[in-house]
PDB file of C-alpha atoms in Angstrom:
ATOM      1  CA  MET A   1      86.591  11.681  34.733  1.00 42.00           C
ATOM      2  CA  LEU A   2      89.204   9.803  32.914  1.00 40.00           C
ATOM      3  CA  ARG A   3      86.491   7.220  31.999  1.00 42.00           C
ATOM      4  CA  ALA A   4      84.100   9.727  30.697  1.00 42.00           C
ATOM      5  CA  ASP A   5      86.717  11.262  28.619  1.00 43.00           C
ATOM      6  CA  VAL A   6      87.567   7.846  27.127  1.00 40.00           C
ATOM      7  CA  ARG A   7      83.920   7.191  26.331  1.00 43.00           C
ATOM      8  CA  GLN A   8      83.598  10.573  24.550  1.00 42.00           C
ATOM      9  CA  ASP A   9      86.732   9.896  22.506  1.00 42.00           C
ATOM     10  CA  PRO A  10      85.924   9.186  18.815  1.00 43.00           C
ATOM     11  CA  HIS A  11      88.222   6.093  18.888  1.00 42.00           C
ATOM     12  CA  PRO A  12      90.648   7.047  16.248  1.00 40.00           C
ATOM     13  CA  MET A  13      92.567   3.774  16.807  1.00 42.00           C
ATOM     14  CA  THR A  14      89.292   1.852  16.075  1.00 42.00           C
ATOM     15  CA  GLU A  15      89.076   3.750  12.688  1.00 37.00           C
ATOM     16  CA  ARG A  16      92.669   2.955  11.815  1.00 42.00           C
ATOM     17  CA  ARG A  17      92.093  -0.851  12.487  1.00 43.00           C
ATOM     18  CA  GLU A  18      89.001  -0.631  10.313  1.00 41.00           C
ATOM     19  CA  MET A  19      91.058   0.943   7.470  1.00 43.00           C
ATOM     20  CA  ASN A  20      93.863  -1.543   7.961  1.00 47.00           C
ATOM     21  CA  SER A  21      91.348  -4.361   7.885  1.00 47.00           C
ATOM     22  CA  MET A  22      90.277  -3.521   4.325  1.00 45.00           C
ATOM     23  CA  PRO A  23      91.616  -5.643   1.461  1.00 49.00           C
ATOM     24  CA  PRO A  24      94.827  -4.513  -0.225  1.00 45.00           C
ATOM     25  CA  GLY A  25      94.383  -1.885  -2.738  1.00 44.00           C
ATOM     26  CA  LEU A  26      90.779  -0.810  -1.828  1.00 46.00           C
ATOM     27  CA  ARG A  27      92.233   2.258   0.039  1.00 50.00           C
ATOM     28  CA  LEU A  28      93.763   3.442  -3.158  1.00 51.00           C
ATOM     29  CA  LEU A  29      90.759   3.319  -5.433  1.00 52.00           C
ATOM     30  CA  ARG A  30      91.057   7.170  -5.668  1.00 60.00           C
ATOM     31  CA  PRO A  31      94.072   9.221  -6.493  1.00 65.00           C
ATOM     32  CA  PRO A  32      95.703  11.076  -3.452  1.00 67.00           C
ATOM     33  CA  THR A  33      95.092  14.537  -4.849  1.00 73.00           C
ATOM     34  CA  VAL A  34      91.926  16.415  -5.478  1.00 74.00           C
ATOM     35  CA  ILE A  35      92.917  17.202  -8.960  1.00 75.00           C
ATOM     36  CA  GLY A  36      93.704  13.567  -9.591  1.00 75.00           C
ATOM     37  CA  GLN A  37      90.318  12.596  -8.537  1.00 74.00           C
ATOM     38  CA  PHE A  38      88.709  15.261 -10.670  1.00 76.00           C
ATOM     39  CA  ASN A  39      90.845  14.066 -13.583  1.00 75.00           C
ATOM     40  CA  THR A  40      89.690  10.366 -13.064  1.00 74.00           C
ATOM     41  CA  LEU A  41      86.065  11.570 -12.946  1.00 74.00           C
ATOM     42  CA  PHE A  42      86.570  13.638 -16.121  1.00 71.00           C
ATOM     43  CA  PHE A  43      88.407  10.878 -17.747  1.00 71.00           C
ATOM     44  CA  GLY A  44      86.268   8.090 -16.737  1.00 67.00           C
ATOM     45  CA  SER A  45      82.813   9.621 -17.293  1.00 75.00           C
ATOM     46  CA  VAL A  46      82.827  12.629 -19.691  1.00 78.00           C
ATOM     47  CA  ARG A  47      85.577  11.645 -22.214  1.00 79.00           C
ATOM     48  CA  MET A  48      84.615   7.938 -22.452  1.00 79.00           C
ATOM     49  CA  PHE A  49      80.925   8.745 -22.720  1.00 79.00           C
ATOM     50  CA  PHE A  50      81.604  11.276 -25.332  1.00 77.00           C
ATOM     51  CA  LEU A  51      83.757   8.989 -27.450  1.00 77.00           C
ATOM     52  CA  GLY A  52      81.644   5.842 -26.929  1.00 75.00           C
ATOM     53  CA  VAL A  53      78.177   7.362 -27.563  1.00 77.00           C
ATOM     54  CA  LEU A  54      78.684  10.619 -29.809  1.00 78.00           C
ATOM     55  CA  GLY A  55      81.725   8.900 -31.586  1.00 76.00           C
ATOM     56  CA  PHE A  56      79.744   6.020 -32.772  1.00 76.00           C
ATOM     57  CA  ALA A  57      76.981   8.393 -33.929  1.00 76.00           C
ATOM     58  CA  VAL A  58      79.430  10.545 -35.896  1.00 78.00           C
ATOM     59  CA  TYR A  59      81.835   7.924 -37.286  1.00 79.00           C
ATOM     60  CA  GLY A  60      79.795   4.813 -37.119  1.00 74.00           C
ATOM     61  CA  ASN A  61      78.827   4.610 -40.838  1.00 77.00           C
ATOM     62  CA  GLU A  62      81.488   6.617 -42.287  1.00 79.00           C
ATOM     63  CA  ALA A  63      83.008   3.927 -44.451  1.00 78.00           C
ATOM     64  CA  LEU A  64      79.494   3.300 -46.009  1.00 79.00           C
ATOM     65  CA  HIS A  65      78.797   6.883 -46.971  1.00 80.00           C
ATOM     66  CA  PHE A  66      82.298   7.761 -48.088  1.00 80.00           C
ATOM     67  CA  SER A  67      81.716   7.984 -51.826  1.00 82.00           C
ATOM     68  CA  CYS A  68      84.066   8.595 -54.890  1.00 82.00           C
ATOM     69  CA  VAL A  69      82.639   6.594 -57.689  1.00 77.00           C
ATOM     70  CA  PRO A  70      79.255   4.929 -56.922  1.00 74.00           C
ATOM     71  CA  ASP A  71      79.887   2.025 -59.303  1.00 76.00           C
ATOM     72  CA  LYS A  72      83.269   1.007 -58.235  1.00 77.00           C
ATOM     73  CA  ARG A  73      83.235  -0.351 -54.641  1.00 79.00           C
ATOM     74  CA  GLU A  74      86.998  -1.349 -54.735  1.00 80.00           C
ATOM     75  CA  LEU A  75      87.936   2.132 -55.670  1.00 81.00           C
ATOM     76  CA  ASN A  76      85.806   3.614 -52.956  1.00 81.00           C
ATOM     77  CA  LEU A  77      87.346   1.299 -50.391  1.00 84.00           C
ATOM     78  CA  TYR A  78      90.873   2.122 -51.641  1.00 84.00           C
ATOM     79  CA  CYS A  79      90.330   5.764 -51.291  1.00 85.00           C
ATOM     80  CA  TYR A  80      88.710   5.379 -47.867  1.00 85.00           C
ATOM     81  CA  ASN A  81      91.775   3.510 -46.762  1.00 85.00           C
ATOM     82  CA  GLN A  82      93.875   6.141 -47.955  1.00 85.00           C
ATOM     83  CA  PHE A  83      91.742   8.876 -46.234  1.00 87.00           C
ATOM     84  CA  ARG A  84      91.600   7.032 -43.018  1.00 86.00           C
ATOM     85  CA  PRO A  85      94.866   5.114 -42.461  1.00 86.00           C
ATOM     86  CA  ILE A  86      93.287   4.346 -39.056  1.00 86.00           C
ATOM     87  CA  THR A  87      89.759   5.036 -37.964  1.00 85.00           C
ATOM     88  CA  PRO A  88      89.235   7.801 -35.428  1.00 85.00           C
ATOM     89  CA  GLN A  89      87.446   5.621 -32.949  1.00 84.00           C
ATOM     90  CA  VAL A  90      90.333   2.997 -32.901  1.00 86.00           C
ATOM     91  CA  PHE A  91      92.953   5.780 -32.495  1.00 90.00           C
ATOM     92  CA  TRP A  92      91.019   7.408 -29.576  1.00 88.00           C
ATOM     93  CA  ALA A  93      90.293   4.053 -27.937  1.00 86.00           C
ATOM     94  CA  LEU A  94      94.087   3.147 -28.167  1.00 89.00           C
ATOM     95  CA  GLN A  95      94.980   6.588 -26.691  1.00 88.00           C
ATOM     96  CA  LEU A  96      92.601   6.137 -23.716  1.00 85.00           C
ATOM     97  CA  VAL A  97      93.869   2.595 -23.059  1.00 86.00           C
ATOM     98  CA  THR A  98      97.515   3.755 -23.448  1.00 89.00           C
ATOM     99  CA  VAL A  99      97.113   6.754 -21.151  1.00 87.00           C
ATOM    100  CA  LEU A 100      95.487   4.635 -18.489  1.00 84.00           C
ATOM    101  CA  VAL A 101      98.624   2.281 -18.347  1.00 86.00           C
ATOM    102  CA  PRO A 102     100.869   4.266 -16.098  1.00 86.00           C
ATOM    103  CA  GLY A 103      98.211   4.917 -13.414  1.00 81.00           C
ATOM    104  CA  ALA A 104      97.086   1.455 -13.604  1.00 79.00           C
ATOM    105  CA  VAL A 105     100.575   0.111 -13.108  1.00 85.00           C
ATOM    106  CA  PHE A 106     100.929   2.467 -10.002  1.00 81.00           C
ATOM    107  CA  HIS A 107      97.665   1.182  -8.648  1.00 77.00           C
ATOM    108  CA  LEU A 108      98.646  -2.509  -9.293  1.00 81.00           C
ATOM    109  CA  TYR A 109     101.995  -1.616  -7.312  1.00 78.00           C
ATOM    110  CA  ALA A 110     100.079   0.015  -4.476  1.00 77.00           C
ATOM    111  CA  ALA A 111      97.789  -2.916  -4.182  1.00 76.00           C
ATOM    112  CA  CYS A 112     100.522  -5.254  -3.853  1.00 77.00           C
ATOM    113  CA  LYS A 113     102.457  -3.149  -1.312  1.00 73.00           C
ATOM    114  CA  ASN A 114      99.255  -2.250   0.488  1.00 75.00           C
ATOM    115  CA  ILE A 115      99.774   1.442   0.175  1.00 72.00           C
ATOM    116  CA  ASP A 116      97.208   3.899   1.162  1.00 70.00           C
ATOM    117  CA  GLN A 117      96.676   7.574   0.059  1.00 69.00           C
ATOM    118  CA  GLU A 118      98.399   9.086   2.961  1.00 71.00           C
ATOM    119  CA  GLU A 119     101.420   6.874   2.598  1.00 73.00           C
ATOM    120  CA  ILE A 120     102.112   8.350  -0.928  1.00 73.00           C
ATOM    121  CA  LEU A 121     102.541  11.742   0.511  1.00 73.00           C
ATOM    122  CA  GLN A 122     104.491  10.482   3.385  1.00 74.00           C
ATOM    123  CA  GLN A 123     106.886   8.201   1.849  1.00 76.00           C
ATOM    124  CA  PRO A 124     109.349   9.927  -0.800  1.00 77.00           C
ATOM    125  CA  THR A 125     109.676   6.786  -2.874  1.00 81.00           C
ATOM    126  CA  TYR A 126     105.868   6.431  -3.346  1.00 79.00           C
ATOM    127  CA  THR A 127     105.596  10.076  -4.038  1.00 81.00           C
ATOM    128  CA  VAL A 128     108.203   9.834  -6.831  1.00 85.00           C
ATOM    129  CA  PHE A 129     106.547   6.761  -8.285  1.00 86.00           C
ATOM    130  CA  TYR A 130     103.212   8.493  -8.330  1.00 85.00           C
ATOM    131  CA  ILE A 131     104.754  11.696  -9.963  1.00 87.00           C
ATOM    132  CA  ILE A 132     106.444   9.427 -12.632  1.00 90.00           C
ATOM    133  CA  SER A 133     103.043   7.847 -13.540  1.00 88.00           C
ATOM    134  CA  VAL A 134     101.414  11.277 -13.868  1.00 88.00           C
ATOM    135  CA  LEU A 135     104.423  12.520 -16.022  1.00 92.00           C
ATOM    136  CA  LEU A 136     104.219   9.333 -18.214  1.00 92.00           C
ATOM    137  CA  GLN A 137     100.346  10.035 -18.700  1.00 89.00           C
ATOM    138  CA  THR A 138     101.209  13.709 -19.629  1.00 91.00           C
ATOM    139  CA  ILE A 139     103.921  12.618 -22.115  1.00 93.00           C
ATOM    140  CA  LEU A 140     101.490   9.923 -23.785  1.00 93.00           C
ATOM    141  CA  GLU A 141      98.810  12.626 -23.994  1.00 92.00           C
ATOM    142  CA  VAL A 142     101.149  15.018 -25.743  1.00 94.00           C
ATOM    143  CA  ILE A 143     102.264  12.212 -28.133  1.00 94.00           C
ATOM    144  CA  ALA A 144      98.584  11.367 -28.865  1.00 92.00           C
ATOM    145  CA  PHE A 145      97.879  14.991 -29.538  1.00 94.00           C
ATOM    146  CA  TRP A 146     100.894  15.258 -32.063  1.00 94.00           C
ATOM    147  CA  LEU A 147      99.746  11.918 -33.703  1.00 93.00           C
ATOM    148  CA  GLN A 148      96.285  13.079 -33.979  1.00 92.00           C
ATOM    149  CA  SER A 149      97.155  16.353 -35.645  1.00 91.00           C
ATOM    150  CA  HIS A 150      99.329  14.470 -38.213  1.00 91.00           C
ATOM    151  CA  ILE A 151      96.863  11.759 -38.982  1.00 89.00           C
ATOM    152  CA  PHE A 152      93.628  13.739 -38.791  1.00 88.00           C
ATOM    153  CA  GLY A 153      94.486  17.355 -38.992  1.00 85.00           C
ATOM    154  CA  PHE A 154      92.388  20.058 -37.319  1.00 89.00           C
ATOM    155  CA  GLN A 155      89.617  20.078 -39.854  1.00 88.00           C
ATOM    156  CA  VAL A 156      87.640  17.609 -42.029  1.00 86.00           C
ATOM    157  CA  HIS A 157      86.973  19.053 -45.456  1.00 89.00           C
ATOM    158  CA  PRO A 158      84.028  18.009 -47.594  1.00 87.00           C
ATOM    159  CA  LEU A 159      86.099  16.863 -50.459  1.00 87.00           C
ATOM    160  CA  TYR A 160      88.954  14.423 -50.438  1.00 85.00           C
ATOM    161  CA  MET A 161      91.423  14.183 -53.442  1.00 87.00           C
ATOM    162  CA  CYS A 162      92.164  10.500 -53.817  1.00 83.00           C
ATOM    163  CA  ASP A 163      95.245   9.414 -55.624  1.00 81.00           C
ATOM    164  CA  ALA A 164      94.294   6.137 -57.415  1.00 77.00           C
ATOM    165  CA  SER A 165      97.176   5.771 -59.581  1.00 76.00           C
ATOM    166  CA  ALA A 166      98.115   2.429 -58.123  1.00 73.00           C
ATOM    167  CA  LEU A 167      94.695   0.884 -59.186  1.00 70.00           C
ATOM    168  CA  GLU A 168      94.509   2.457 -62.691  1.00 66.00           C
ATOM    169  CA  LYS A 169      98.303   2.051 -63.532  1.00 65.00           C
ATOM    170  CA  LYS A 170      98.293   5.790 -64.342  1.00 65.00           C
ATOM    171  CA  PHE A 171      98.017   9.215 -62.917  1.00 59.00           C
ATOM    172  CA  TYR A 172      94.544   9.120 -61.684  1.00 74.00           C
ATOM    173  CA  VAL A 173      93.001  11.565 -58.991  1.00 80.00           C
ATOM    174  CA  ILE A 174      89.372  11.539 -58.066  1.00 82.00           C
ATOM    175  CA  LYS A 175      87.167  13.530 -55.884  1.00 85.00           C
ATOM    176  CA  CYS A 176      85.577  11.710 -52.963  1.00 85.00           C
ATOM    177  CA  MET A 177      82.720  13.107 -50.880  1.00 85.00           C
ATOM    178  CA  VAL A 178      83.288  13.066 -47.001  1.00 85.00           C
ATOM    179  CA  PRO A 179      79.952  12.607 -45.231  1.00 83.00           C
ATOM    180  CA  GLU A 180      78.933  14.806 -42.234  1.00 83.00           C
ATOM    181  CA  HIS A 181      82.304  16.763 -42.371  1.00 84.00           C
ATOM    182  CA  PHE A 182      80.982  19.667 -40.269  1.00 88.00           C
ATOM    183  CA  GLU A 183      79.974  17.330 -37.331  1.00 85.00           C
ATOM    184  CA  LYS A 184      83.335  15.521 -37.691  1.00 87.00           C
ATOM    185  CA  THR A 185      85.106  18.763 -37.517  1.00 90.00           C
ATOM    186  CA  ILE A 186      83.181  19.624 -34.174  1.00 88.00           C
ATOM    187  CA  PHE A 187      83.887  16.279 -32.707  1.00 87.00           C
ATOM    188  CA  LEU A 188      87.655  16.537 -33.720  1.00 88.00           C
ATOM    189  CA  SER A 189      87.929  19.760 -32.026  1.00 90.00           C
ATOM    190  CA  ALA A 190      86.279  18.464 -28.879  1.00 87.00           C
ATOM    191  CA  MET A 191      88.721  15.526 -28.613  1.00 87.00           C
ATOM    192  CA  TYR A 192      91.686  17.944 -28.973  1.00 91.00           C
ATOM    193  CA  ALA A 193      90.090  20.081 -26.171  1.00 89.00           C
ATOM    194  CA  PHE A 194      89.829  16.916 -23.904  1.00 88.00           C
ATOM    195  CA  THR A 195      93.382  16.019 -24.492  1.00 89.00           C
ATOM    196  CA  ILE A 196      94.540  19.608 -23.611  1.00 91.00           C
ATOM    197  CA  ILE A 197      92.340  19.551 -20.420  1.00 87.00           C
ATOM    198  CA  THR A 198      93.853  16.264 -19.405  1.00 87.00           C
ATOM    199  CA  ILE A 199      97.467  17.499 -20.003  1.00 90.00           C
ATOM    200  CA  LEU A 200      96.600  20.697 -17.890  1.00 90.00           C
ATOM    201  CA  LEU A 201      95.066  18.588 -15.125  1.00 87.00           C
ATOM    202  CA  CYS A 202      98.002  16.295 -14.871  1.00 87.00           C
ATOM    203  CA  VAL A 203     100.518  19.216 -14.709  1.00 90.00           C
ATOM    204  CA  ALA A 204      98.244  20.729 -12.015  1.00 87.00           C
ATOM    205  CA  GLU A 205      98.220  17.351 -10.087  1.00 85.00           C
ATOM    206  CA  ILE A 206     101.965  17.284 -10.063  1.00 86.00           C
ATOM    207  CA  PHE A 207     102.133  20.779  -8.609  1.00 87.00           C
ATOM    208  CA  GLU A 208      99.399  19.715  -6.031  1.00 83.00           C
ATOM    209  CA  ILE A 209     101.212  16.757  -4.756  1.00 83.00           C
ATOM    210  CA  LEU A 210     104.568  18.553  -4.555  1.00 82.00           C
ATOM    211  CA  SER A 211     103.013  21.363  -2.521  1.00 82.00           C
ATOM    212  CA  ARG A 212     101.286  18.758  -0.218  1.00 78.00           C
ATOM    213  CA  ARG A 213     104.613  16.857  -0.015  1.00 76.00           C
ATOM    214  CA  LEU A 214     106.402  19.975   0.982  1.00 79.00           C
ATOM    215  CA  ALA A 215     103.770  20.915   3.587  1.00 75.00           C
ATOM    216  CA  PHE A 216     104.028  17.432   5.130  1.00 69.00           C
ATOM    217  CA  VAL A 217     107.861  17.734   5.278  1.00 70.00           C
ATOM    218  CA  SER A 218     107.717  21.206   6.866  1.00 75.00           C
ATOM    219  CA  GLN A 219     105.124  19.896   9.453  1.00 73.00           C
ATOM    220  CA  SER A 220     107.375  16.907  10.329  1.00 69.00           C
ATOM    221  CA  VAL A 221     110.538  19.165  10.713  1.00 67.00           C
ATOM    222  CA  ALA A 222     108.546  21.763  12.938  1.00 61.00           C
TER     223      ALA A 222
END
């Protein structure tokens, strides 16, 4: 009977050996929380696809179609640089890369220490490190939201009043036409919405990992 029971056993030790035989870091390809996994999917697919494909379609030729005085290319370029201190594509690309840094550092640390997902919840030090990485991501998203609101505002107007006094050596303000201002307003609002969603997911992930950590501690005490 004992031999029959052993044969029917699903061999949990074998599964653990197979998991331990995996290369370091491969067991931490996904975040340890459900919300974190959804955030990674949302961040890696929807947000990057929206920026890479639609962002290029909306902002790709903005500098060419930005018009102030048709016969003065230098003036048009000067006013466009005044209108866009930094291009939206570059700003949002820097935002995505910067927000990825805390999680990438934690994953690199986990790969070096050979930490799997369960150990993050079981070891208080790893739990604190992971929460810090999510907090840093949240702070970076909030800073990016603040910078975006100060640089681009919340609406793209069809006309831009350019102060070209530095070029004309006198007080000189001209009107510039902003191409596809309505599409840019929609895209700008979508990027604000993506940032807010990411912040909410990060906050929810912190609560999830804290609740799972408390549940693990209570089970250990019991």
